[in-house]
PDB file of C-alpha atoms in Angstrom:
ATOM      1  CA  MET A   1      -7.493 -21.651  -0.479  1.00  0.00           C
ATOM      2  CA  PHE A   2      -8.553 -20.390  -3.924  1.00  0.00           C
ATOM      3  CA  LYS A   3      -9.092 -21.849  -7.379  1.00  0.00           C
ATOM      4  CA  ASP A   4      -6.092 -21.291  -9.621  1.00  0.00           C
ATOM      5  CA  ASP A   5      -8.147 -19.324 -12.176  1.00  0.00           C
ATOM      6  CA  LEU A   6      -9.988 -17.189  -9.621  1.00  0.00           C
ATOM      7  CA  LEU A   7      -8.764 -13.931 -11.200  1.00  0.00           C
ATOM      8  CA  LYS A   8      -8.387 -15.169 -14.781  1.00  0.00           C
ATOM      9  CA  ASP A   9      -8.300 -12.330 -17.339  1.00  0.00           C
ATOM     10  CA  LYS A  10      -8.726  -9.599 -14.711  1.00  0.00           C
ATOM     11  CA  ASN A  11      -6.464  -6.583 -15.189  1.00  0.00           C
ATOM     12  CA  ILE A  12      -5.131  -5.353 -11.848  1.00  0.00           C
ATOM     13  CA  LEU A  13      -2.888  -2.379 -11.112  1.00  0.00           C
ATOM     14  CA  VAL A  14      -0.777  -2.349  -7.952  1.00  0.00           C
ATOM     15  CA  THR A  15       0.957   0.915  -7.077  1.00  0.00           C
ATOM     16  CA  GLY A  16       4.326   0.485  -5.393  1.00  0.00           C
ATOM     17  CA  GLY A  17       4.198  -3.001  -6.869  1.00  0.00           C
ATOM     18  CA  GLY A  18       7.923  -3.541  -7.248  1.00  0.00           C
ATOM     19  CA  THR A  19       8.729  -4.297  -3.620  1.00  0.00           C
ATOM     20  CA  GLY A  20       7.279  -5.231  -0.257  1.00  0.00           C
ATOM     21  CA  LEU A  21       3.569  -5.769   0.202  1.00  0.00           C
ATOM     22  CA  GLY A  22       2.830  -4.545  -3.310  1.00  0.00           C
ATOM     23  CA  LYS A  23       5.069  -7.175  -4.872  1.00  0.00           C
ATOM     24  CA  GLU A  24       3.536  -9.889  -2.696  1.00  0.00           C
ATOM     25  CA  MET A  25      -0.023  -8.968  -3.663  1.00  0.00           C
ATOM     26  CA  ALA A  26       0.822  -8.605  -7.359  1.00  0.00           C
ATOM     27  CA  SER A  27       2.468 -12.029  -7.327  1.00  0.00           C
ATOM     28  CA  HIS A  28      -0.569 -13.638  -5.705  1.00  0.00           C
ATOM     29  CA  TYR A  29      -2.912 -12.036  -8.223  1.00  0.00           C
ATOM     30  CA  ALA A  30      -0.721 -13.346 -11.048  1.00  0.00           C
ATOM     31  CA  LYS A  31      -0.701 -16.803  -9.502  1.00  0.00           C
ATOM     32  CA  HIS A  32      -4.481 -16.824  -9.795  1.00  0.00           C
ATOM     33  CA  GLY A  33      -4.594 -15.747 -13.431  1.00  0.00           C
ATOM     34  CA  ALA A  34      -4.663 -11.934 -13.409  1.00  0.00           C
ATOM     35  CA  ASN A  35      -2.838  -9.663 -15.829  1.00  0.00           C
ATOM     36  CA  ILE A  36      -0.696  -7.342 -13.734  1.00  0.00           C
ATOM     37  CA  PHE A  37       0.268  -3.696 -13.982  1.00  0.00           C
ATOM     38  CA  ILE A  38       2.795  -2.330 -11.504  1.00  0.00           C
ATOM     39  CA  CYS A  39       4.185   1.156 -11.084  1.00  0.00           C
ATOM     40  CA  GLY A  40       6.714   2.775  -8.787  1.00  0.00           C
ATOM     41  CA  ARG A  41       9.671   5.133  -8.740  1.00  0.00           C
ATOM     42  CA  ARG A  42      12.526   2.657  -9.334  1.00  0.00           C
ATOM     43  CA  GLU A  43      12.617   1.122 -12.806  1.00  0.00           C
ATOM     44  CA  ASN A  44      15.236  -1.499 -11.970  1.00  0.00           C
ATOM     45  CA  VAL A  45      13.090  -2.882  -9.147  1.00  0.00           C
ATOM     46  CA  LEU A  46       9.933  -2.875 -11.276  1.00  0.00           C
ATOM     47  CA  LYS A  47      11.713  -4.692 -14.084  1.00  0.00           C
ATOM     48  CA  GLU A  48      13.108  -7.339 -11.742  1.00  0.00           C
ATOM     49  CA  THR A  49       9.710  -7.948 -10.173  1.00  0.00           C
ATOM     50  CA  ALA A  50       7.951  -8.104 -13.549  1.00  0.00           C
ATOM     51  CA  ASN A  51      10.438 -10.642 -14.881  1.00  0.00           C
ATOM     52  CA  GLU A  52      10.195 -12.681 -11.703  1.00  0.00           C
ATOM     53  CA  ILE A  53       6.403 -12.877 -11.875  1.00  0.00           C
ATOM     54  CA  ILE A  54       6.402 -13.664 -15.603  1.00  0.00           C
ATOM     55  CA  ASP A  55       8.969 -16.432 -15.145  1.00  0.00           C
ATOM     56  CA  LYS A  56       7.040 -17.940 -12.260  1.00  0.00           C
ATOM     57  CA  TYR A  57       3.446 -17.689 -13.457  1.00  0.00           C
ATOM     58  CA  GLY A  58       3.607 -16.965 -17.192  1.00  0.00           C
ATOM     59  CA  THR A  59       1.086 -14.156 -16.939  1.00  0.00           C
ATOM     60  CA  SER A  60       1.219 -10.682 -18.476  1.00  0.00           C
ATOM     61  CA  VAL A  61       3.033  -8.062 -16.374  1.00  0.00           C
ATOM     62  CA  SER A  62       3.448  -4.449 -17.478  1.00  0.00           C
ATOM     63  CA  TYR A  63       5.496  -1.934 -15.510  1.00  0.00           C
ATOM     64  CA  GLU A  64       6.147   1.787 -15.700  1.00  0.00           C
ATOM     65  CA  THR A  65       7.920   4.313 -13.508  1.00  0.00           C
ATOM     66  CA  LEU A  66       5.539   6.787 -11.912  1.00  0.00           C
ATOM     67  CA  ASP A  67       5.556   9.334  -9.126  1.00  0.00           C
ATOM     68  CA  ILE A  68       1.966   9.314  -7.892  1.00  0.00           C
ATOM     69  CA  ARG A  69       2.444  12.755  -6.340  1.00  0.00           C
ATOM     70  CA  ALA A  70       2.111  14.261  -9.840  1.00  0.00           C
ATOM     71  CA  ALA A  71      -1.619  14.332 -10.677  1.00  0.00           C
ATOM     72  CA  GLN A  72      -1.213  14.840 -14.424  1.00  0.00           C
ATOM     73  CA  ASP A  73       1.376  12.065 -14.695  1.00  0.00           C
ATOM     74  CA  VAL A  74      -1.009   9.737 -12.882  1.00  0.00           C
ATOM     75  CA  ASP A  75      -3.897  10.571 -15.211  1.00  0.00           C
ATOM     76  CA  ASP A  76      -1.729  10.181 -18.308  1.00  0.00           C
ATOM     77  CA  TYR A  77      -0.523   6.780 -17.093  1.00  0.00           C
ATOM     78  CA  ILE A  78      -4.030   5.523 -16.390  1.00  0.00           C
ATOM     79  CA  ASP A  79      -5.186   6.818 -19.763  1.00  0.00           C
ATOM     80  CA  ARG A  80      -2.463   4.825 -21.532  1.00  0.00           C
ATOM     81  CA  ILE A  81      -3.594   1.666 -19.758  1.00  0.00           C
ATOM     82  CA  PHE A  82      -7.275   2.181 -20.560  1.00  0.00           C
ATOM     83  CA  GLN A  83      -6.494   2.865 -24.211  1.00  0.00           C
ATOM     84  CA  LYS A  84      -5.277  -0.733 -24.364  1.00  0.00           C
ATOM     85  CA  THR A  85      -7.610  -2.437 -21.899  1.00  0.00           C
ATOM     86  CA  PRO A  86      -9.804  -1.400 -18.962  1.00  0.00           C
ATOM     87  CA  LEU A  87      -8.584  -2.197 -15.492  1.00  0.00           C
ATOM     88  CA  ASP A  88     -10.716  -4.383 -13.246  1.00  0.00           C
ATOM     89  CA  GLY A  89      -8.895  -3.712 -10.001  1.00  0.00           C
ATOM     90  CA  LEU A  90      -6.705  -1.107  -8.341  1.00  0.00           C
ATOM     91  CA  VAL A  91      -4.552  -1.595  -5.246  1.00  0.00           C
ATOM     92  CA  ASN A  92      -3.396   1.650  -3.656  1.00  0.00           C
ATOM     93  CA  ASN A  93      -0.246   0.368  -2.017  1.00  0.00           C
ATOM     94  CA  ALA A  94       2.354   3.077  -2.719  1.00  0.00           C
ATOM     95  CA  ALA A  95       3.224   4.905   0.489  1.00  0.00           C
ATOM     96  CA  GLY A  96       6.012   6.441   2.506  1.00  0.00           C
ATOM     97  CA  ASN A  97       6.660   6.709   6.227  1.00  0.00           C
ATOM     98  CA  PHE A  98       9.311   7.208   8.886  1.00  0.00           C
ATOM     99  CA  ILE A  99       9.242   7.504  12.645  1.00  0.00           C
ATOM    100  CA  SER A 100       9.989  10.842  14.264  1.00  0.00           C
ATOM    101  CA  PRO A 101       8.933  12.897  17.263  1.00  0.00           C
ATOM    102  CA  THR A 102       6.340  15.268  15.812  1.00  0.00           C
ATOM    103  CA  LYS A 103       8.096  18.286  17.330  1.00  0.00           C
ATOM    104  CA  ASP A 104      11.102  17.513  15.134  1.00  0.00           C
ATOM    105  CA  LEU A 105       9.141  17.312  11.865  1.00  0.00           C
ATOM    106  CA  SER A 106       9.675  19.937   9.214  1.00  0.00           C
ATOM    107  CA  ALA A 107       6.991  21.045   6.777  1.00  0.00           C
ATOM    108  CA  LYS A 108       9.005  19.304   4.063  1.00  0.00           C
ATOM    109  CA  GLY A 109       9.056  16.084   6.083  1.00  0.00           C
ATOM    110  CA  PHE A 110       5.300  16.220   6.604  1.00  0.00           C
ATOM    111  CA  ASP A 111       4.632  16.903   2.928  1.00  0.00           C
ATOM    112  CA  ALA A 112       6.939  14.076   1.864  1.00  0.00           C
ATOM    113  CA  ILE A 113       4.508  11.608   3.440  1.00  0.00           C
ATOM    114  CA  ALA A 114       1.181  13.388   2.906  1.00  0.00           C
ATOM    115  CA  ASN A 115       1.829  14.042  -0.786  1.00  0.00           C
ATOM    116  CA  ILE A 116       2.348  10.335  -1.456  1.00  0.00           C
ATOM    117  CA  VAL A 117      -0.146   8.721   0.888  1.00  0.00           C
ATOM    118  CA  PHE A 118      -3.000  11.244   0.897  1.00  0.00           C
ATOM    119  CA  HIS A 119      -2.785  13.136  -2.387  1.00  0.00           C
ATOM    120  CA  GLY A 120      -1.237  10.396  -4.524  1.00  0.00           C
ATOM    121  CA  THR A 121      -3.763   7.770  -3.486  1.00  0.00           C
ATOM    122  CA  PHE A 122      -6.642  10.100  -4.291  1.00  0.00           C
ATOM    123  CA  TYR A 123      -5.158  10.978  -7.692  1.00  0.00           C
ATOM    124  CA  MET A 124      -4.903   7.297  -8.571  1.00  0.00           C
ATOM    125  CA  THR A 125      -8.357   6.396  -7.246  1.00  0.00           C
ATOM    126  CA  HIS A 126     -10.016   9.329  -9.010  1.00  0.00           C
ATOM    127  CA  SER A 127      -8.294   8.646 -12.326  1.00  0.00           C
ATOM    128  CA  VAL A 128      -9.314   4.982 -12.395  1.00  0.00           C
ATOM    129  CA  GLY A 129     -12.770   5.479 -10.908  1.00  0.00           C
ATOM    130  CA  LYS A 130     -13.913   8.168 -13.325  1.00  0.00           C
ATOM    131  CA  ARG A 131     -12.994   5.958 -16.284  1.00  0.00           C
ATOM    132  CA  TRP A 132     -14.942   3.039 -14.859  1.00  0.00           C
ATOM    133  CA  ILE A 133     -17.959   5.291 -14.445  1.00  0.00           C
ATOM    134  CA  GLU A 134     -17.653   6.681 -17.991  1.00  0.00           C
ATOM    135  CA  ARG A 135     -17.449   3.171 -19.436  1.00  0.00           C
ATOM    136  CA  GLY A 136     -20.028   1.523 -17.184  1.00  0.00           C
ATOM    137  CA  HIS A 137     -17.303  -0.886 -16.079  1.00  0.00           C
ATOM    138  CA  LYS A 138     -17.403  -2.520 -12.655  1.00  0.00           C
ATOM    139  CA  GLY A 139     -14.252  -2.492 -10.572  1.00  0.00           C
ATOM    140  CA  SER A 140     -12.691  -3.083  -7.176  1.00  0.00           C
ATOM    141  CA  ILE A 141     -10.414  -0.710  -5.256  1.00  0.00           C
ATOM    142  CA  ILE A 142      -8.296  -1.761  -2.281  1.00  0.00           C
ATOM    143  CA  SER A 143      -6.225   0.737  -0.313  1.00  0.00           C
ATOM    144  CA  ILE A 144      -3.519  -0.375   2.090  1.00  0.00           C
ATOM    145  CA  LEU A 145      -3.981   1.608   5.297  1.00  0.00           C
ATOM    146  CA  ALA A 146      -2.995   0.950   8.917  1.00  0.00           C
ATOM    147  CA  THR A 147      -4.764   0.367  12.212  1.00  0.00           C
ATOM    148  CA  TRP A 148      -3.776   3.932  13.124  1.00  0.00           C
ATOM    149  CA  VAL A 149      -6.969   5.017  11.360  1.00  0.00           C
ATOM    150  CA  TRP A 150      -8.841   3.909  14.495  1.00  0.00           C
ATOM    151  CA  THR A 151      -6.316   4.461  17.274  1.00  0.00           C
ATOM    152  CA  GLY A 152      -3.970   7.120  16.006  1.00  0.00           C
ATOM    153  CA  SER A 153      -0.289   6.477  16.606  1.00  0.00           C
ATOM    154  CA  PRO A 154       2.480   8.638  18.031  1.00  0.00           C
ATOM    155  CA  TYR A 155       5.643   9.328  16.044  1.00  0.00           C
ATOM    156  CA  VAL A 156       4.026   8.676  12.639  1.00  0.00           C
ATOM    157  CA  VAL A 157       1.567  11.580  12.625  1.00  0.00           C
ATOM    158  CA  PRO A 158       1.816  12.469   8.887  1.00  0.00           C
ATOM    159  CA  SER A 159       1.039   8.874   7.932  1.00  0.00           C
ATOM    160  CA  ALA A 160      -1.666   8.458  10.578  1.00  0.00           C
ATOM    161  CA  MET A 161      -3.386  11.648   9.421  1.00  0.00           C
ATOM    162  CA  SER A 162      -3.146  10.729   5.750  1.00  0.00           C
ATOM    163  CA  LYS A 163      -4.318   7.152   6.132  1.00  0.00           C
ATOM    164  CA  SER A 164      -7.210   8.284   8.328  1.00  0.00           C
ATOM    165  CA  GLY A 165      -8.290  10.506   5.448  1.00  0.00           C
ATOM    166  CA  LEU A 166      -8.144   7.541   3.100  1.00  0.00           C
ATOM    167  CA  ASN A 167     -10.262   5.513   5.510  1.00  0.00           C
ATOM    168  CA  THR A 168     -12.891   8.230   5.132  1.00  0.00           C
ATOM    169  CA  MET A 169     -12.399   8.203   1.351  1.00  0.00           C
ATOM    170  CA  THR A 170     -13.048   4.455   1.357  1.00  0.00           C
ATOM    171  CA  LYS A 171     -16.381   4.857   3.124  1.00  0.00           C
ATOM    172  CA  SER A 172     -17.391   7.926   1.136  1.00  0.00           C
ATOM    173  CA  LEU A 173     -16.665   6.466  -2.291  1.00  0.00           C
ATOM    174  CA  ALA A 174     -18.269   3.147  -1.417  1.00  0.00           C
ATOM    175  CA  ALA A 175     -21.484   5.071  -0.789  1.00  0.00           C
ATOM    176  CA  GLU A 176     -21.099   7.323  -3.836  1.00  0.00           C
ATOM    177  CA  TRP A 177     -19.847   4.780  -6.370  1.00  0.00           C
ATOM    178  CA  GLY A 178     -21.782   1.706  -5.289  1.00  0.00           C
ATOM    179  CA  LYS A 179     -24.469   2.444  -7.894  1.00  0.00           C
ATOM    180  CA  TYR A 180     -21.794   2.049 -10.579  1.00  0.00           C
ATOM    181  CA  GLY A 181     -20.782  -1.409  -9.386  1.00  0.00           C
ATOM    182  CA  ILE A 182     -17.519  -0.169  -7.897  1.00  0.00           C
ATOM    183  CA  LYS A 183     -16.379  -1.735  -4.623  1.00  0.00           C
ATOM    184  CA  VAL A 184     -14.085   0.298  -2.394  1.00  0.00           C
ATOM    185  CA  ASN A 185     -12.400  -1.388   0.552  1.00  0.00           C
ATOM    186  CA  ALA A 186      -9.189  -1.153   2.533  1.00  0.00           C
ATOM    187  CA  ILE A 187      -6.821  -3.396   4.439  1.00  0.00           C
ATOM    188  CA  ALA A 188      -5.121  -2.294   7.646  1.00  0.00           C
ATOM    189  CA  PRO A 189      -2.103  -4.595   8.139  1.00  0.00           C
ATOM    190  CA  GLY A 190      -0.268  -4.945  11.404  1.00  0.00           C
ATOM    191  CA  PRO A 191       3.455  -5.766  11.315  1.00  0.00           C
ATOM    192  CA  PHE A 192       4.337  -7.571   8.080  1.00  0.00           C
ATOM    193  CA  PRO A 193       8.111  -7.103   7.914  1.00  0.00           C
ATOM    194  CA  THR A 194       9.443  -5.917   4.575  1.00  0.00           C
ATOM    195  CA  LYS A 195      12.964  -4.658   4.005  1.00  0.00           C
ATOM    196  CA  GLY A 196      12.210  -1.060   3.054  1.00  0.00           C
ATOM    197  CA  ALA A 197       9.536  -0.343   5.627  1.00  0.00           C
ATOM    198  CA  TRP A 198      11.291  -2.199   8.420  1.00  0.00           C
ATOM    199  CA  GLU A 199      14.485  -0.161   8.008  1.00  0.00           C
ATOM    200  CA  ARG A 200      12.468   3.037   8.568  1.00  0.00           C
ATOM    201  CA  LEU A 201       9.955   1.889  11.175  1.00  0.00           C
ATOM    202  CA  ASN A 202      12.025  -0.613  13.139  1.00  0.00           C
ATOM    203  CA  PRO A 203      15.633   0.495  12.542  1.00  0.00           C
ATOM    204  CA  GLY A 204      17.020  -1.695  15.283  1.00  0.00           C
ATOM    205  CA  GLY A 205      15.551  -4.768  13.636  1.00  0.00           C
ATOM    206  CA  ASP A 206      14.445  -6.406  16.877  1.00  0.00           C
ATOM    207  CA  ASN A 207      11.122  -8.100  16.157  1.00  0.00           C
ATOM    208  CA  ASP A 208      10.703  -9.441  19.684  1.00  0.00           C
ATOM    209  CA  SER A 209      10.814  -6.209  21.671  1.00  0.00           C
ATOM    210  CA  GLY A 210       8.740  -3.079  22.062  1.00  0.00           C
ATOM    211  CA  TYR A 211       5.395  -3.041  20.329  1.00  0.00           C
ATOM    212  CA  MET A 212       5.857  -6.599  19.005  1.00  0.00           C
ATOM    213  CA  ALA A 213       5.188  -7.896  22.515  1.00  0.00           C
ATOM    214  CA  ASP A 214       1.695  -6.359  22.390  1.00  0.00           C
ATOM    215  CA  ILE A 215       0.402  -8.615  19.613  1.00  0.00           C
ATOM    216  CA  PRO A 216      -1.985 -11.151  21.190  1.00  0.00           C
ATOM    217  CA  LEU A 217      -1.069 -13.795  18.610  1.00  0.00           C
ATOM    218  CA  GLY A 218       2.578 -13.313  19.574  1.00  0.00           C
ATOM    219  CA  ARG A 219       4.042 -13.020  16.086  1.00  0.00           C
ATOM    220  CA  VAL A 220       4.268 -10.844  12.987  1.00  0.00           C
ATOM    221  CA  GLY A 221       2.049 -11.465   9.984  1.00  0.00           C
ATOM    222  CA  GLU A 222       2.895 -13.951   7.246  1.00  0.00           C
ATOM    223  CA  MET A 223       2.731 -12.670   3.680  1.00  0.00           C
ATOM    224  CA  SER A 224       0.420 -15.477   2.591  1.00  0.00           C
ATOM    225  CA  GLU A 225      -2.161 -14.216   5.083  1.00  0.00           C
ATOM    226  CA  LEU A 226      -2.153 -10.727   3.593  1.00  0.00           C
ATOM    227  CA  GLN A 227      -2.151 -12.156   0.070  1.00  0.00           C
ATOM    228  CA  ASN A 228      -5.220 -14.255   0.815  1.00  0.00           C
ATOM    229  CA  LEU A 229      -7.195 -11.291   2.123  1.00  0.00           C
ATOM    230  CA  ALA A 230      -6.195  -9.054  -0.800  1.00  0.00           C
ATOM    231  CA  THR A 231      -7.174 -11.757  -3.286  1.00  0.00           C
ATOM    232  CA  PHE A 232     -10.522 -12.409  -1.588  1.00  0.00           C
ATOM    233  CA  LEU A 233     -11.403  -8.713  -1.752  1.00  0.00           C
ATOM    234  CA  MET A 234     -10.403  -8.492  -5.417  1.00  0.00           C
ATOM    235  CA  ALA A 235     -12.281 -11.591  -6.550  1.00  0.00           C
ATOM    236  CA  ASP A 236     -15.873 -11.934  -7.670  1.00  0.00           C
ATOM    237  CA  GLY A 237     -18.169 -13.404  -5.078  1.00  0.00           C
ATOM    238  CA  CYS A 238     -18.086 -10.778  -2.341  1.00  0.00           C
ATOM    239  CA  ASP A 239     -19.657  -7.875  -4.221  1.00  0.00           C
ATOM    240  CA  TYR A 240     -21.819  -6.966  -1.226  1.00  0.00           C
ATOM    241  CA  LEU A 241     -18.704  -6.189   0.829  1.00  0.00           C
ATOM    242  CA  THR A 242     -17.775  -2.550   0.319  1.00  0.00           C
ATOM    243  CA  GLY A 243     -16.847   0.498   2.363  1.00  0.00           C
ATOM    244  CA  GLN A 244     -14.888  -1.557   4.877  1.00  0.00           C
ATOM    245  CA  THR A 245     -11.394  -1.286   6.304  1.00  0.00           C
ATOM    246  CA  ILE A 246     -10.342  -4.726   7.532  1.00  0.00           C
ATOM    247  CA  ALA A 247      -7.604  -5.105  10.131  1.00  0.00           C
ATOM    248  CA  ILE A 248      -5.198  -8.023   9.798  1.00  0.00           C
ATOM    249  CA  ASP A 249      -2.877  -7.528  12.746  1.00  0.00           C
ATOM    250  CA  GLY A 250      -3.200 -10.427  15.174  1.00  0.00           C
ATOM    251  CA  ALA A 251      -5.536  -8.222  17.277  1.00  0.00           C
ATOM    252  CA  GLN A 252      -2.682  -5.816  18.013  1.00  0.00           C
ATOM    253  CA  TYR A 253      -4.675  -2.607  17.766  1.00  0.00           C
ATOM    254  CA  LEU A 254      -7.260  -3.916  20.221  1.00  0.00           C
ATOM    255  CA  THR A 255      -4.593  -3.779  22.936  1.00  0.00           C
ATOM    256  CA  GLY A 256      -4.604   0.025  22.546  1.00  0.00           C
ATOM    257  CA  GLY A 257      -1.986   2.720  22.630  1.00  0.00           C
ATOM    258  CA  GLY A 258      -1.108   2.965  18.951  1.00  0.00           C
ATOM    259  CA  THR A 259       1.554   0.990  17.147  1.00  0.00           C
ATOM    260  CA  PHE A 260       4.523   3.089  18.245  1.00  0.00           C
ATOM    261  CA  SER A 261       3.425   4.125  21.737  1.00  0.00           C
ATOM    262  CA  LYS A 262       6.319   2.163  23.253  1.00  0.00           C
ATOM    263  CA  LEU A 263       8.737   4.641  21.714  1.00  0.00           C
ATOM    264  CA  ASP A 264       7.910   7.013  24.565  1.00  0.00           C
ATOM    265  CA  ASN A 265      10.737   5.274  26.420  1.00  0.00           C
ATOM    266  CA  LEU A 266      13.431   6.403  23.969  1.00  0.00           C
ATOM    267  CA  SER A 267      15.955   9.071  24.927  1.00  0.00           C
ATOM    268  CA  GLU A 268      17.128  11.879  22.640  1.00  0.00           C
ATOM    269  CA  GLU A 269      20.317   9.878  22.043  1.00  0.00           C
ATOM    270  CA  ASP A 270      18.229   6.859  21.012  1.00  0.00           C
ATOM    271  CA  TRP A 271      16.295   9.021  18.554  1.00  0.00           C
ATOM    272  CA  GLU A 272      19.476  10.378  17.029  1.00  0.00           C
ATOM    273  CA  GLN A 273      20.757   6.846  16.463  1.00  0.00           C
ATOM    274  CA  MET A 274      17.476   5.891  14.815  1.00  0.00           C
ATOM    275  CA  ARG A 275      17.545   8.970  12.601  1.00  0.00           C
ATOM    276  CA  ALA A 276      21.048   8.031  11.481  1.00  0.00           C
ATOM    277  CA  MET A 277      19.890   4.521  10.550  1.00  0.00           C
ATOM    278  CA  ILE A 278      16.899   5.894   8.644  1.00  0.00           C
ATOM    279  CA  ARG A 279      19.103   8.361   6.758  1.00  0.00           C
ATOM    280  CA  SER A 280      21.422   5.521   5.833  1.00  0.00           C
ATOM    281  CA  SER A 281      18.497   3.525   4.464  1.00  0.00           C
ATOM    282  CA  ASN A 282      17.218   6.530   2.488  1.00  0.00           C
ATOM    283  CA  ASN A 283      20.653   7.183   1.014  1.00  0.00           C
ATOM    284  CA  LYS A 284      20.882   3.567  -0.109  1.00  0.00           C
ATOM    285  CA  ASP A 285      17.487   3.838  -1.819  1.00  0.00           C
ATOM    286  CA  LYS A 286      18.596   6.966  -3.666  1.00  0.00           C
ATOM    287  CA  ALA A 287      21.756   5.215  -4.799  1.00  0.00           C
ATOM    288  CA  ASP A 288      19.666   2.278  -6.071  1.00  0.00           C
ATOM    289  CA  ARG A 289      17.452   4.636  -8.093  1.00  0.00           C
ATOM    290  CA  ASN A 290      20.518   6.183  -9.672  1.00  0.00           C
TER     291      ASN A 290
END
């Protein structure tokens, strides 16, 4: 679909780039010639992904552990990158989410999501954007959102609220930073199964039931489809496209109701089983980090 050197010599940072959608996008950028920077909270995962991309595509990949919830750490990290070379692209992919009845959420649970998705994404965007403006350097920002920004969605209220704020950030910064040559867009994926997210958002692992049946195309997304869109938005040639959030969900959100509306049918016992599965997944992640 694209020329092999489409992104040659571009420097692109992908947050949460060690796994899932972030890894897939970083790999596709590398395939088309970009130099890659990835950050995340698990060094072993980042290292494995970096080595995998280098072995496969022979491009430059730099990685560093980072908790994007810490504003000063974010700014220090971006400063270290720009001291070596200016970025050309930023993908705000790092996120967190879990399903829960809103009545059962604690303040700590809400903050766990909002601090990553809402605050962390702004910290990263602001840190990169202000340096582009200071240097007169054009750039492209892509944030990974969700179709909940238009429909809302039950049982993921902290994420839906946070990503809706980022949808507004996308539009606002496109208008404010357009004069500097900075594009700001977002992608709203439907179901693209990845191990980490799927264990928290679809603990039963049944791709054919529930909300999956409401996708008009009748299937989940393929990673190559998301990769192609992310690469198109990052490449030169569509500079007039900015301030947009693009859904890639097989027309799922047009059927209405929000992604997790089918969970209304769950009993309290069902929820407890799902919470147990989510806790098990979280405990495994903590063990991996240690």
